[in-house]
């Protein structure tokens, strides 16, 4: 097992939800500056540039089929200089990474599995190997939703190509890599359902060889729980769903997803519920809703998402444009009691789910340092009173202080049962401690 760099679930910002395929250097740095000023002291540290940073003509959330990409002489993708001017002269992302590091933050990039088709068609050489990109490409292994790449064969030349990629990324100062089209492969009928497993292993070896401490995140989902051991062995994060957006039906599905994966988070391995579509999103195009909108989630739904992601210990990757945060959104990201739970709690499990009976109550519990956490969810369309039985998680009859983390309200002398009024699609999140007498 490699030395895992993410001892706690990573927190950061990713450009996809707000800028899609067309993020620029200026936008990256604006979000980094906001994070350094408002979020760094709360444990938010990664600034991640998502997909198509190598495409000069990217303009919105859509992918341009077979458009020109910027590569070096070894078939490695390079930042488009019209969008990332500091990359000129072969500098790549090093200047941006240096600026972000000086802010006390870490820098990440998105990549697609495999080798660029243009590099294959031009038979560009593979650095450090006696072969070309054409020799390592698997012509049947293609992404169903993006035309940029071929997957790689399971061969020494392909390993050399991945080695050269991560050698480059380490020289740029990259701290985080989100690799796409690799976590689920249901569209590839030419091989096994988890056909990209050897490419995951190649990437793992390349990271270990490059000398950098790089967090590896795999996308998209849904990952299969049957592959949990392999994912844990080779990656730090892996996606549990397809792209998650600000729709209640997608959020509602996450209760069953987290239930399936309960008990897995920990030990430097973090199943990923996907980004937080909060604040201002879809600035460059209408994506799962109106363009340039504030999240469609109601405030109770935002509390549900944050509470579930937090107690489950999913990575937290903010998706909205940070400089446009309102006070409410910022308050969600800087609640210290919540972030303490996210960082230090353990043993999270679902202790009640009565949705099959149509009652719409879900309750999760986790242990903390000298406390217990309780997340109470109402999945119905109307407000309801939920009574949570505490006798299965705490000593019966012991009086408790209950801090509701989002509102700051406190209840004293709680015994055996906690009663909460919960808004439609909403949540209450409690920190329970024994009363001091």
Coordinates of C-alpha atoms in Angstrom, one line a residue:
X1 CA 0.0 0.0 0.0
X2 CA 1.4 3.4 -1.0
X3 CA 1.7 6.2 1.6
X4 CA -1.7 8.0 1.3
X5 CA -1.4 11.8 1.4
X6 CA -5.0 12.6 2.3
X7 CA -5.3 11.8 6.0
X8 CA -8.7 13.5 6.2
X9 CA -11.3 14.0 3.4
X10 CA -10.0 16.6 1.0
X11 CA -11.7 20.0 0.9
X12 CA -11.3 22.5 -1.9
X13 CA -12.8 24.2 -5.0
X14 CA -13.3 22.8 -8.5
X15 CA -14.0 24.9 -11.6
X16 CA -16.5 22.6 -13.3
X17 CA -19.8 23.6 -11.8
X18 CA -19.3 27.3 -12.5
X19 CA -17.1 27.5 -15.6
X20 CA -17.5 24.1 -17.3
X21 CA -14.9 23.4 -20.0
X22 CA -13.9 27.1 -20.4
X23 CA -12.2 28.2 -17.1
X24 CA -9.4 30.7 -17.5
X25 CA -6.3 31.6 -15.5
X26 CA -7.9 34.8 -14.2
X27 CA -10.9 32.9 -12.9
X28 CA -8.8 30.2 -11.3
X29 CA -6.7 32.8 -9.5
X30 CA -9.7 34.9 -8.4
X31 CA -11.2 31.8 -6.7
X32 CA -7.8 31.0 -5.2
X33 CA -7.5 34.5 -3.8
X34 CA -11.0 34.2 -2.2
X35 CA -10.2 30.8 -0.8
X36 CA -7.0 32.1 0.7
X37 CA -8.7 35.0 2.4
X38 CA -12.0 33.3 3.5
X39 CA -11.6 29.5 3.5
X40 CA -8.0 28.5 4.1
X41 CA -8.2 28.9 7.9
X42 CA -11.1 26.4 7.8
X43 CA -9.2 23.6 6.1
X44 CA -10.2 24.3 2.5
X45 CA -6.9 23.9 0.5
X46 CA -7.3 22.6 -3.1
X47 CA -7.9 24.7 -6.2
X48 CA -8.7 22.4 -9.0
X49 CA -8.7 23.3 -12.7
X50 CA -11.2 20.9 -14.4
X51 CA -11.5 19.5 -17.9
X52 CA -10.4 21.0 -21.3
X53 CA -7.7 23.3 -20.0
X54 CA -5.7 22.2 -23.1
X55 CA -8.3 23.2 -25.6
X56 CA -7.9 26.8 -27.0
X57 CA -11.5 27.0 -28.4
X58 CA -13.4 25.7 -25.3
X59 CA -16.2 28.1 -24.6
X60 CA -18.9 26.6 -22.3
X61 CA -20.1 23.4 -20.7
X62 CA -20.2 21.4 -23.9
X63 CA -17.4 19.4 -25.4
X64 CA -16.2 20.3 -29.0
X65 CA -15.9 17.0 -30.9
X66 CA -12.4 16.5 -32.5
X67 CA -11.3 20.1 -31.9
X68 CA -7.5 20.8 -31.8
X69 CA -5.8 20.3 -28.5
X70 CA -2.5 21.8 -27.3
X71 CA 0.2 19.1 -26.8
X72 CA 4.0 19.0 -26.5
X73 CA 6.3 16.9 -28.7
X74 CA 5.7 13.8 -26.6
X75 CA 1.9 13.9 -26.9
X76 CA 1.3 15.4 -23.4
X77 CA -1.4 17.9 -23.1
X78 CA -0.4 21.5 -22.3
X79 CA -2.4 24.5 -21.1
X80 CA -4.0 26.5 -23.9
X81 CA -2.0 29.8 -23.8
X82 CA -4.9 32.0 -24.9
X83 CA -6.7 31.0 -21.7
X84 CA -3.7 30.5 -19.5
X85 CA -1.2 33.1 -20.6
X86 CA 1.4 32.3 -18.0
X87 CA 1.9 28.9 -19.6
X88 CA 3.6 30.4 -22.6
X89 CA 7.1 29.2 -23.4
X90 CA 6.5 25.7 -22.2
X91 CA 6.1 26.7 -18.6
X92 CA 2.8 24.8 -18.3
X93 CA 0.9 25.2 -15.0
X94 CA 4.1 25.9 -13.0
X95 CA 3.5 29.7 -12.7
X96 CA -0.2 29.2 -11.6
X97 CA 0.8 26.5 -9.1
X98 CA 3.5 28.8 -7.7
X99 CA 1.0 31.6 -7.1
X100 CA -1.5 29.3 -5.5
X101 CA 1.2 27.7 -3.3
X102 CA 2.3 31.2 -2.1
X103 CA -1.3 31.7 -1.0
X104 CA -0.9 28.7 1.3
X105 CA -3.1 26.5 -1.0
X106 CA -2.6 23.5 -3.2
X107 CA -3.2 23.1 -6.9
X108 CA -5.0 20.4 -8.9
X109 CA -5.8 19.5 -12.5
X110 CA -8.2 17.3 -14.3
X111 CA -7.0 14.8 -16.9
X112 CA -8.7 12.2 -19.1
X113 CA -7.6 8.6 -19.1
X114 CA -5.3 7.7 -22.0
X115 CA -3.5 9.5 -24.8
X116 CA -4.7 12.3 -27.1
X117 CA -6.1 11.1 -30.4
X118 CA -4.1 13.8 -32.2
X119 CA -0.9 12.5 -30.7
X120 CA -1.8 9.0 -31.8
X121 CA -2.7 10.0 -35.4
X122 CA 0.6 11.9 -35.6
X123 CA 2.6 9.1 -34.1
X124 CA 4.4 11.4 -31.6
X125 CA 7.1 9.7 -29.6
X126 CA 6.7 8.5 -26.1
X127 CA 9.2 10.1 -23.8
X128 CA 11.6 7.5 -22.3
X129 CA 10.4 4.7 -24.6
X130 CA 11.2 3.3 -28.0
X131 CA 7.7 3.6 -29.2
X132 CA 5.1 6.1 -30.3
X133 CA 1.7 7.2 -29.1
X134 CA 0.2 5.2 -31.9
X135 CA 1.8 2.0 -30.5
X136 CA 0.3 2.4 -27.0
X137 CA -3.3 3.5 -28.0
X138 CA -6.2 1.0 -27.7
X139 CA -8.4 1.9 -30.6
X140 CA -11.5 0.4 -29.2
X141 CA -11.1 2.1 -25.8
X142 CA -12.8 5.4 -26.2
X143 CA -14.9 7.7 -24.0
X144 CA -18.6 7.8 -24.8
X145 CA -18.9 11.5 -24.0
X146 CA -15.6 13.1 -25.0
X147 CA -13.6 12.6 -28.2
X148 CA -10.2 13.8 -27.0
X149 CA -8.5 10.5 -26.1
X150 CA -7.9 6.8 -26.8
X151 CA -7.4 4.6 -23.8
X152 CA -4.0 2.9 -23.4
X153 CA -3.0 -0.7 -24.0
X154 CA -1.6 -2.7 -21.1
X155 CA 2.0 -2.5 -22.1
X156 CA 5.4 -1.1 -21.1
X157 CA 5.1 1.8 -23.6
X158 CA 1.8 2.9 -22.0
X159 CA 3.4 2.8 -18.5
X160 CA 6.3 5.0 -19.9
X161 CA 3.7 7.4 -21.2
X162 CA 1.9 7.7 -17.9
X163 CA 5.3 8.0 -16.2
X164 CA 6.2 11.0 -18.4
X165 CA 2.8 12.6 -17.6
X166 CA 3.3 12.6 -13.9
X167 CA 6.9 13.6 -14.2
X168 CA 5.6 16.6 -16.0
X169 CA 2.8 17.3 -13.4
X170 CA 5.3 17.0 -10.6
X171 CA 7.6 19.5 -12.3
X172 CA 4.6 21.9 -12.4
X173 CA 3.9 21.5 -8.7
X174 CA 0.6 19.7 -9.1
X175 CA -0.8 18.4 -5.8
X176 CA -4.1 16.8 -6.9
X177 CA -5.1 15.0 -10.1
X178 CA -8.7 14.2 -11.0
X179 CA -8.6 11.4 -13.6
X180 CA -11.8 11.0 -15.7
X181 CA -13.3 8.2 -17.8
X182 CA -11.7 5.6 -15.5
X183 CA -13.9 4.8 -12.5
X184 CA -16.9 3.3 -14.3
X185 CA -16.8 1.7 -17.8
X186 CA -20.3 0.5 -18.5
X187 CA -20.2 1.5 -22.1
X188 CA -17.1 -0.6 -23.0
X189 CA -18.4 -3.9 -24.3
X190 CA -15.0 -4.9 -25.5
X191 CA -13.7 -5.8 -22.1
X192 CA -14.8 -6.4 -18.5
X193 CA -17.1 -4.0 -16.7
X194 CA -14.2 -2.6 -14.8
X195 CA -11.9 -2.6 -17.8
X196 CA -9.8 0.4 -16.8
X197 CA -8.3 -1.3 -13.8
X198 CA -4.8 -1.7 -15.3
X199 CA -4.8 2.0 -16.3
X200 CA -5.6 2.9 -12.7
X201 CA -2.6 0.8 -11.6
X202 CA -0.4 2.5 -14.2
X203 CA -1.3 5.9 -12.9
X204 CA -0.7 4.7 -9.3
X205 CA 2.8 3.5 -10.3
X206 CA 3.5 6.8 -12.2
X207 CA 2.5 8.9 -9.2
X208 CA 4.7 6.8 -6.9
X209 CA 7.6 7.1 -9.3
X210 CA 7.3 10.9 -9.9
X211 CA 8.4 11.9 -6.4
X212 CA 5.5 14.2 -5.8
X213 CA 2.7 13.9 -3.1
X214 CA -0.3 13.9 -5.4
X215 CA -3.9 13.0 -4.3
X216 CA -5.5 10.8 -7.0
X217 CA -9.3 11.3 -7.6
X218 CA -11.1 9.0 -10.0
X219 CA -14.2 9.8 -12.0
X220 CA -17.0 9.5 -13.0
X221 CA -19.2 7.2 -11.0
X222 CA -21.0 5.2 -10.1
X223 CA -18.1 3.1 -8.8
X224 CA -19.0 -0.4 -8.0
X225 CA -18.7 -1.5 -4.3
X226 CA -17.3 -4.8 -5.6
X227 CA -14.2 -2.8 -6.6
X228 CA -13.7 -1.1 -3.2
X229 CA -10.5 -3.0 -2.3
X230 CA -8.9 -2.2 -5.7
X231 CA -9.9 1.5 -5.5
X232 CA -8.7 1.8 -1.9
X233 CA -5.3 0.2 -2.9
X234 CA -4.7 2.6 -5.8
X235 CA -6.7 5.9 -5.3
X236 CA -7.4 8.4 -2.6
X237 CA -10.9 9.4 -3.8
X238 CA -13.4 7.8 -6.2
X239 CA -16.8 9.0 -7.4
X240 CA -19.9 7.2 -6.3
X241 CA -22.3 8.8 -8.8
X242 CA -22.4 10.5 -12.2
X243 CA -22.2 14.2 -12.2
X244 CA -24.2 15.6 -9.3
X245 CA -26.2 18.7 -9.8
X246 CA -28.7 20.9 -7.9
X247 CA -31.8 18.7 -8.2
X248 CA -33.7 17.2 -5.3
X249 CA -34.1 13.8 -7.0
X250 CA -30.3 13.5 -7.4
X251 CA -29.8 14.5 -3.7
X252 CA -32.5 12.0 -2.6
X253 CA -30.6 9.2 -4.4
X254 CA -27.5 9.9 -2.3
X255 CA -29.1 8.4 0.8
X256 CA -29.1 4.9 -0.8
X257 CA -25.6 5.5 -2.4
X258 CA -24.1 6.4 1.0
X259 CA -25.8 3.5 2.7
X260 CA -24.2 1.2 0.1
X261 CA -20.8 2.6 0.9
X262 CA -21.1 3.1 4.7
X263 CA -18.1 1.8 6.6
X264 CA -15.7 2.3 3.7
X265 CA -14.5 5.9 4.2
X266 CA -11.3 6.2 6.3
X267 CA -7.6 5.3 6.3
X268 CA -6.8 7.8 3.6
X269 CA -9.5 6.5 1.3
X270 CA -12.5 8.7 0.6
X271 CA -15.5 7.6 -1.5
X272 CA -16.7 10.8 -3.2
X273 CA -20.3 12.1 -3.3
X274 CA -19.2 14.7 -5.9
X275 CA -19.0 18.4 -5.9
X276 CA -21.2 20.8 -3.9
X277 CA -23.3 22.8 -6.4
X278 CA -23.7 25.8 -4.1
X279 CA -23.6 29.5 -4.7
X280 CA -23.2 30.8 -8.3
X281 CA -23.0 28.0 -10.9
X282 CA -23.2 27.4 -14.6
X283 CA -21.8 30.8 -15.6
X284 CA -20.7 29.8 -19.1
X285 CA -23.8 27.9 -20.2
X286 CA -27.1 26.4 -19.1
X287 CA -26.1 23.1 -17.5
X288 CA -28.9 21.2 -15.7
X289 CA -30.7 24.5 -15.2
X290 CA -30.5 28.1 -16.1
X291 CA -27.3 29.7 -17.0
X292 CA -25.5 31.9 -14.4
X293 CA -27.8 30.8 -11.6
X294 CA -27.6 30.5 -7.9
X295 CA -28.1 26.9 -6.8
X296 CA -31.6 25.5 -7.3
X297 CA -31.4 23.8 -3.9
X298 CA -33.5 25.3 -1.2
X299 CA -31.7 26.2 2.0
X300 CA -33.1 23.1 3.7
X301 CA -31.8 21.0 0.8
X302 CA -28.4 22.6 1.1
X303 CA -28.3 21.6 4.8
X304 CA -29.3 18.1 3.8
X305 CA -26.5 17.9 1.3
X306 CA -23.9 19.3 3.6
X307 CA -25.0 17.2 6.5
X308 CA -25.0 13.9 4.5
X309 CA -21.6 14.6 2.8
X310 CA -20.1 15.6 6.2
X311 CA -21.2 12.8 8.4
X312 CA -20.4 10.3 5.6
X313 CA -17.0 11.9 5.3
X314 CA -17.1 12.5 1.6
X315 CA -14.5 14.9 0.2
X316 CA -15.9 18.5 0.0
X317 CA -15.3 20.2 -3.3
X318 CA -17.1 23.5 -3.6
X319 CA -18.5 24.0 -7.2
X320 CA -19.8 27.6 -7.1
X321 CA -17.8 30.7 -8.1
X322 CA -16.4 31.7 -4.7
X323 CA -16.1 35.5 -5.2
X324 CA -19.9 35.6 -5.7
X325 CA -20.7 33.7 -2.4
X326 CA -23.4 35.3 -0.3
X327 CA -23.2 35.2 3.5
X328 CA -25.4 32.1 3.7
X329 CA -23.1 30.1 1.4
X330 CA -20.0 31.2 3.2
X331 CA -21.6 30.3 6.5
X332 CA -22.0 26.7 5.3
X333 CA -18.4 26.4 4.4
X334 CA -17.0 28.0 7.6
X335 CA -19.0 26.3 10.3
X336 CA -16.3 25.1 12.6
X337 CA -18.4 22.5 14.5
X338 CA -19.4 21.0 11.1
X339 CA -15.9 20.9 9.8
X340 CA -14.6 19.3 13.1
X341 CA -17.2 16.5 12.5
X342 CA -16.1 16.2 8.9
X343 CA -12.4 15.9 9.9
X344 CA -12.4 13.9 13.1
X345 CA -15.6 11.8 13.3
X346 CA -15.6 8.1 12.6
X347 CA -17.8 5.0 12.4
X348 CA -20.7 6.8 10.5
X349 CA -23.7 4.5 9.9
X350 CA -27.3 4.8 9.0
X351 CA -29.4 3.9 12.1
X352 CA -32.8 4.5 10.6
X353 CA -34.3 4.6 7.1
X354 CA -38.1 4.2 7.0
X355 CA -38.6 5.5 3.4
X356 CA -39.9 2.1 2.2
X357 CA -42.8 2.7 4.6
X358 CA -43.4 6.2 3.1
X359 CA -42.4 8.0 6.3
X360 CA -39.5 9.9 4.9
X361 CA -37.1 9.7 7.8
X362 CA -33.4 9.0 7.5
X363 CA -31.0 9.2 10.5
X364 CA -27.2 8.8 10.5
X365 CA -24.9 8.7 13.5
X366 CA -21.1 8.9 14.0
X367 CA -18.7 9.0 16.9
X368 CA -16.6 12.0 17.7
X369 CA -14.0 13.2 20.2
X370 CA -15.9 13.0 23.4
X371 CA -19.2 13.3 21.6
X372 CA -21.7 11.7 19.2
X373 CA -23.1 13.2 16.0
X374 CA -26.6 12.7 14.8
X375 CA -28.0 13.8 11.4
X376 CA -31.7 13.8 11.1
X377 CA -33.2 14.1 7.6
X378 CA -36.8 14.7 6.4
X379 CA -37.1 13.5 2.8
X380 CA -40.8 14.3 2.5
X381 CA -42.4 17.4 0.9
X382 CA -43.9 18.8 4.1
X383 CA -42.5 19.7 7.5
X384 CA -42.6 17.0 10.2
X385 CA -41.6 16.2 13.7
X386 CA -39.0 13.5 14.0
X387 CA -38.2 11.7 17.2
X388 CA -34.8 10.1 17.2
X389 CA -34.2 7.1 19.6
X390 CA -30.8 7.6 21.2
X391 CA -30.7 4.5 23.3
X392 CA -28.9 2.5 20.6
X393 CA -26.0 4.9 20.3
X394 CA -25.7 6.3 23.8
X395 CA -26.1 5.1 27.4
X396 CA -29.8 5.1 28.3
X397 CA -30.9 7.7 30.8
X398 CA -27.7 9.9 30.6
X399 CA -28.7 13.6 30.3
X400 CA -27.2 15.2 27.2
X401 CA -26.4 18.6 25.8
X402 CA -27.5 18.7 22.1
X403 CA -26.0 21.4 19.9
X404 CA -27.8 21.8 16.5
X405 CA -24.8 22.7 14.4
X406 CA -26.4 24.7 11.7
X407 CA -28.6 27.0 13.8
X408 CA -26.4 27.1 17.0
X409 CA -29.5 26.2 19.1
X410 CA -28.8 24.1 22.2
X411 CA -31.0 21.7 24.1
X412 CA -30.1 20.6 27.6
X413 CA -31.1 17.5 29.6
X414 CA -32.0 15.4 26.5
X415 CA -32.5 11.7 27.5
X416 CA -33.2 8.7 25.3
X417 CA -35.1 10.6 22.6
X418 CA -34.4 13.8 20.7
X419 CA -37.4 15.5 19.0
X420 CA -36.7 17.8 16.1
X421 CA -38.9 19.9 13.8
X422 CA -37.5 19.4 10.3
X423 CA -38.4 21.4 7.2
X424 CA -39.3 19.7 3.9
X425 CA -36.2 18.0 2.3
X426 CA -34.3 19.4 5.3
X427 CA -31.9 18.3 8.0
X428 CA -30.9 18.8 11.6
X429 CA -27.3 18.1 12.6
X430 CA -26.5 17.5 16.3
X431 CA -23.4 17.3 18.4
X432 CA -24.3 15.3 21.6
X433 CA -22.3 15.5 24.7
X434 CA -22.9 14.3 28.3
X435 CA -24.1 17.1 30.6
X436 CA -21.6 18.2 33.2
X437 CA -23.3 18.1 36.6

